[in-house]
Amino acid sequence: MIYRENITPEMQEKWFSGIEKSYHHSYYIIHFEGKDIGLFNQKNFRVPGEITESGIFLVDEKLKTSYIPVIASLTLIEGAFFAMGETESFVRVLKTNQEALNYNLNLGYEIYEGKNDFFILRMTPESFLRKTKKLRKAIRNLYGNSLFELFLEPIDFQLGYAPFFRDLIYKIPEKLIEYKKETDKSLEVRINIDIE
């Protein structure tokens, strides 16, 4: 996150009201050992002419140095590239945040553009696969294939997000779908991603 000033409750409310009716801002909960421990955000998702950006937020600062964010990041990236068909991903990182810069470079992001106080990093499926090959193999040996789960709940249908995401889900190759359950007010899908 580039913004570093104090965020007031009023600022938070204003921000939330601006995104609550847009499927171009997505949030993915990181669930581990029965707890919600953080989330990924995706901004400008499939907005023509805009750069899609993503970021990770963790509830507990101690988790930042564990293996959990790495596994969660790999799972989300694999889901975006190899299930949802994305062709590139961007993140913004402050030039002074060496830890975040190294983290993203090790995932396969490359410096795309430098601004005054931050870098824009870009990743493609090819740069991701090339940079993370050994890491993904080690994780698969320990934990198996990545499982990417997506849930559309009644509120998603009420707000009108569901058709957009349902169309994306229907484009996922059937061989990757491990589980799918759909009603008129919910959709749950589990995608088993097996790539080398």
CSV table of C-alpha atoms in Angstrom, one decimal:
chain,number,residue,atom,x,y,z
A,1,MET,CA,0.0,0.0,0.0
A,2,ILE,CA,1.5,3.3,-1.1
A,3,TYR,CA,-0.7,5.6,1.2
A,4,ARG,CA,1.1,6.0,4.5
A,5,GLU,CA,-1.0,8.6,6.4
A,6,ASN,CA,-3.5,8.0,9.2
A,7,ILE,CA,-6.9,6.7,7.8
A,8,THR,CA,-9.9,8.1,9.7
A,9,PRO,CA,-13.2,6.1,10.0
A,10,GLU,CA,-14.8,8.8,7.7
A,11,MET,CA,-12.1,8.3,5.1
A,12,GLN,CA,-12.6,4.5,5.3
A,13,GLU,CA,-16.4,4.9,4.8
A,14,LYS,CA,-15.9,7.2,1.8
A,15,TRP,CA,-13.5,4.7,0.2
A,16,PHE,CA,-15.8,1.8,0.9
A,17,SER,CA,-18.8,3.5,-0.6
A,18,GLY,CA,-16.8,4.1,-3.7
A,19,ILE,CA,-15.9,0.5,-4.3
A,20,GLU,CA,-18.9,-1.4,-2.8
A,21,LYS,CA,-20.8,-1.4,-6.1
A,22,SER,CA,-17.9,-2.3,-8.4
A,23,TYR,CA,-16.8,-5.8,-9.3
A,24,HIS,CA,-13.6,-4.2,-10.6
A,25,HIS,CA,-12.3,-4.2,-6.9
A,26,SER,CA,-12.1,-7.8,-5.6
A,27,TYR,CA,-11.0,-9.1,-2.2
A,28,TYR,CA,-9.9,-12.7,-1.5
A,29,ILE,CA,-9.8,-13.8,2.1
A,30,ILE,CA,-6.7,-15.8,3.2
A,31,HIS,CA,-8.1,-18.6,5.4
A,32,PHE,CA,-5.6,-20.7,7.3
A,33,GLU,CA,-6.1,-23.3,10.1
A,34,GLY,CA,-9.8,-22.3,10.6
A,35,LYS,CA,-9.0,-18.5,10.8
A,36,ASP,CA,-9.3,-15.6,8.4
A,37,ILE,CA,-5.7,-14.2,8.6
A,38,GLY,CA,-5.6,-11.7,5.8
A,39,LEU,CA,-6.7,-10.8,2.4
A,40,PHE,CA,-5.6,-10.0,-1.1
A,41,ASN,CA,-7.1,-7.1,-3.0
A,42,GLN,CA,-7.3,-6.6,-6.7
A,43,LYS,CA,-8.0,-3.1,-8.1
A,44,ASN,CA,-9.1,-2.2,-11.6
A,45,PHE,CA,-9.8,-5.9,-12.4
A,46,ARG,CA,-10.5,-6.2,-16.1
A,47,VAL,CA,-11.1,-2.5,-16.6
A,48,PRO,CA,-10.2,-1.6,-20.2
A,49,GLY,CA,-7.2,0.8,-20.4
A,50,GLU,CA,-6.4,0.4,-16.7
A,51,ILE,CA,-3.6,-1.5,-14.9
A,52,THR,CA,-4.9,-4.2,-12.6
A,53,GLU,CA,-3.1,-4.0,-9.3
A,54,SER,CA,-3.0,-6.3,-6.4
A,55,GLY,CA,-1.8,-6.3,-2.8
A,56,ILE,CA,-1.7,-8.4,0.4
A,57,PHE,CA,-2.7,-7.5,3.9
A,58,LEU,CA,-2.2,-9.7,7.0
A,59,VAL,CA,-3.9,-9.4,10.3
A,60,ASP,CA,-0.9,-10.5,12.4
A,61,GLU,CA,2.5,-8.8,11.7
A,62,LYS,CA,4.3,-12.1,12.7
A,63,LEU,CA,2.7,-13.8,9.7
A,64,LYS,CA,4.7,-11.6,7.4
A,65,THR,CA,7.9,-13.6,8.0
A,66,SER,CA,6.2,-17.0,7.8
A,67,TYR,CA,5.7,-19.2,4.8
A,68,ILE,CA,1.9,-18.5,4.8
A,69,PRO,CA,2.0,-15.3,2.6
A,70,VAL,CA,4.2,-17.0,0.1
A,71,ILE,CA,1.8,-20.0,-0.3
A,72,ALA,CA,-1.2,-17.7,-0.4
A,73,SER,CA,0.5,-15.5,-3.0
A,74,LEU,CA,1.4,-18.5,-5.2
A,75,THR,CA,-2.1,-19.8,-5.0
A,76,LEU,CA,-3.8,-16.5,-5.9
A,77,ILE,CA,-1.3,-15.9,-8.8
A,78,GLU,CA,-1.8,-19.4,-10.2
A,79,GLY,CA,-5.6,-18.9,-10.0
A,80,ALA,CA,-5.4,-15.6,-11.8
A,81,PHE,CA,-3.1,-16.8,-14.6
A,82,PHE,CA,-4.0,-20.4,-15.1
A,83,ALA,CA,-7.7,-20.5,-14.1
A,84,MET,CA,-9.0,-17.0,-14.8
A,85,GLY,CA,-6.8,-16.4,-17.9
A,86,GLU,CA,-5.1,-13.2,-16.8
A,87,THR,CA,-2.1,-12.3,-18.9
A,88,GLU,CA,-0.3,-9.8,-16.5
A,89,SER,CA,-0.4,-8.5,-13.0
A,90,PHE,CA,0.9,-5.2,-11.6
A,91,VAL,CA,1.8,-4.0,-8.1
A,92,ARG,CA,3.0,-0.7,-6.8
A,93,VAL,CA,5.9,-0.8,-4.2
A,94,LEU,CA,7.4,2.1,-2.4
A,95,LYS,CA,11.1,2.5,-3.3
A,96,THR,CA,11.9,2.6,0.4
A,97,ASN,CA,10.1,-0.7,1.1
A,98,GLN,CA,13.0,-3.1,0.3
A,99,GLU,CA,11.2,-6.0,1.9
A,100,ALA,CA,8.1,-5.7,-0.3
A,101,LEU,CA,10.3,-5.1,-3.4
A,102,ASN,CA,12.4,-8.3,-2.8
A,103,TYR,CA,9.2,-10.3,-2.0
A,104,ASN,CA,7.6,-9.3,-5.3
A,105,LEU,CA,10.8,-9.7,-7.4
A,106,ASN,CA,11.1,-13.3,-6.0
A,107,LEU,CA,7.5,-14.1,-7.1
A,108,GLY,CA,8.4,-13.1,-10.7
A,109,TYR,CA,7.5,-9.4,-10.8
A,110,GLU,CA,9.9,-7.2,-12.7
A,111,ILE,CA,10.4,-3.5,-12.5
A,112,TYR,CA,8.2,-2.0,-15.2
A,113,GLU,CA,8.3,1.7,-14.4
A,114,GLY,CA,9.7,4.0,-11.8
A,115,LYS,CA,7.8,6.9,-10.4
A,116,ASN,CA,9.0,9.5,-7.9
A,117,ASP,CA,8.6,7.4,-4.7
A,118,PHE,CA,7.4,4.0,-6.0
A,119,PHE,CA,8.0,1.3,-8.6
A,120,ILE,CA,5.4,-0.3,-10.7
A,121,LEU,CA,6.2,-4.0,-11.0
A,122,ARG,CA,4.8,-6.2,-13.8
A,123,MET,CA,4.5,-10.0,-13.9
A,124,THR,CA,3.5,-12.3,-16.7
A,125,PRO,CA,2.7,-16.1,-16.5
A,126,GLU,CA,6.1,-16.7,-18.0
A,127,SER,CA,8.0,-14.6,-15.5
A,128,PHE,CA,6.1,-16.2,-12.7
A,129,LEU,CA,6.7,-19.7,-13.8
A,130,ARG,CA,10.4,-19.0,-14.5
A,131,LYS,CA,11.1,-17.3,-11.1
A,132,THR,CA,9.1,-19.7,-8.9
A,133,LYS,CA,9.7,-23.1,-10.4
A,134,LYS,CA,11.7,-24.6,-7.6
A,135,LEU,CA,9.6,-23.0,-4.9
A,136,ARG,CA,6.3,-24.2,-6.4
A,137,LYS,CA,7.8,-27.7,-6.7
A,138,ALA,CA,8.9,-27.8,-3.0
A,139,ILE,CA,5.5,-26.6,-1.9
A,140,ARG,CA,3.7,-29.2,-4.0
A,141,ASN,CA,5.9,-31.9,-2.6
A,142,LEU,CA,4.8,-30.8,0.9
A,143,TYR,CA,1.2,-29.8,0.4
A,144,GLY,CA,0.0,-30.9,-3.0
A,145,ASN,CA,-1.5,-28.8,-5.8
A,146,SER,CA,-2.9,-25.3,-5.2
A,147,LEU,CA,-6.5,-25.2,-4.4
A,148,PHE,CA,-8.2,-21.9,-5.3
A,149,GLU,CA,-11.7,-21.5,-3.9
A,150,LEU,CA,-14.2,-18.9,-5.0
A,151,PHE,CA,-17.5,-18.2,-3.3
A,152,LEU,CA,-20.3,-15.9,-4.6
A,153,GLU,CA,-22.7,-15.2,-1.8
A,154,PRO,CA,-26.3,-13.8,-1.9
A,155,ILE,CA,-24.9,-10.2,-1.5
A,156,ASP,CA,-22.9,-10.7,-4.6
A,157,PHE,CA,-26.1,-11.5,-6.5
A,158,GLN,CA,-27.9,-8.6,-4.9
A,159,LEU,CA,-25.2,-6.1,-5.9
A,160,GLY,CA,-24.9,-7.4,-9.4
A,161,TYR,CA,-21.4,-8.8,-9.2
A,162,ALA,CA,-22.3,-12.4,-9.7
A,163,PRO,CA,-22.9,-12.4,-13.5
A,164,PHE,CA,-19.4,-11.0,-14.1
A,165,PHE,CA,-17.7,-13.6,-11.9
A,166,ARG,CA,-20.0,-16.4,-13.1
A,167,ASP,CA,-18.9,-15.7,-16.7
A,168,LEU,CA,-15.2,-15.9,-15.6
A,169,ILE,CA,-15.9,-19.2,-13.8
A,170,TYR,CA,-17.6,-20.7,-16.8
A,171,LYS,CA,-14.5,-20.1,-18.9
A,172,ILE,CA,-12.3,-22.1,-16.5
A,173,PRO,CA,-11.2,-25.4,-18.1
A,174,GLU,CA,-13.5,-28.2,-16.8
A,175,LYS,CA,-10.5,-30.4,-16.0
A,176,LEU,CA,-9.4,-27.8,-13.3
A,177,ILE,CA,-12.8,-27.8,-11.5
A,178,GLU,CA,-12.6,-30.1,-8.5
A,179,TYR,CA,-15.9,-29.0,-7.1
A,180,LYS,CA,-18.8,-26.8,-8.1
A,181,LYS,CA,-22.1,-26.1,-6.4
A,182,GLU,CA,-24.5,-23.5,-7.8
A,183,THR,CA,-27.9,-22.2,-6.8
A,184,ASP,CA,-29.8,-19.1,-7.9
A,185,LYS,CA,-28.2,-17.2,-5.0
A,186,SER,CA,-24.8,-18.7,-4.5
A,187,LEU,CA,-21.9,-20.3,-6.4
A,188,GLU,CA,-19.0,-22.1,-4.9
A,189,VAL,CA,-16.1,-23.5,-7.0
A,190,ARG,CA,-12.8,-25.2,-6.0
A,191,ILE,CA,-10.1,-25.2,-8.7
A,192,ASN,CA,-7.2,-27.6,-8.5
A,193,ILE,CA,-4.3,-26.0,-10.3
A,194,ASP,CA,-1.6,-28.5,-11.5
A,195,ILE,CA,1.1,-26.8,-13.4
A,196,GLU,CA,4.8,-27.5,-13.7
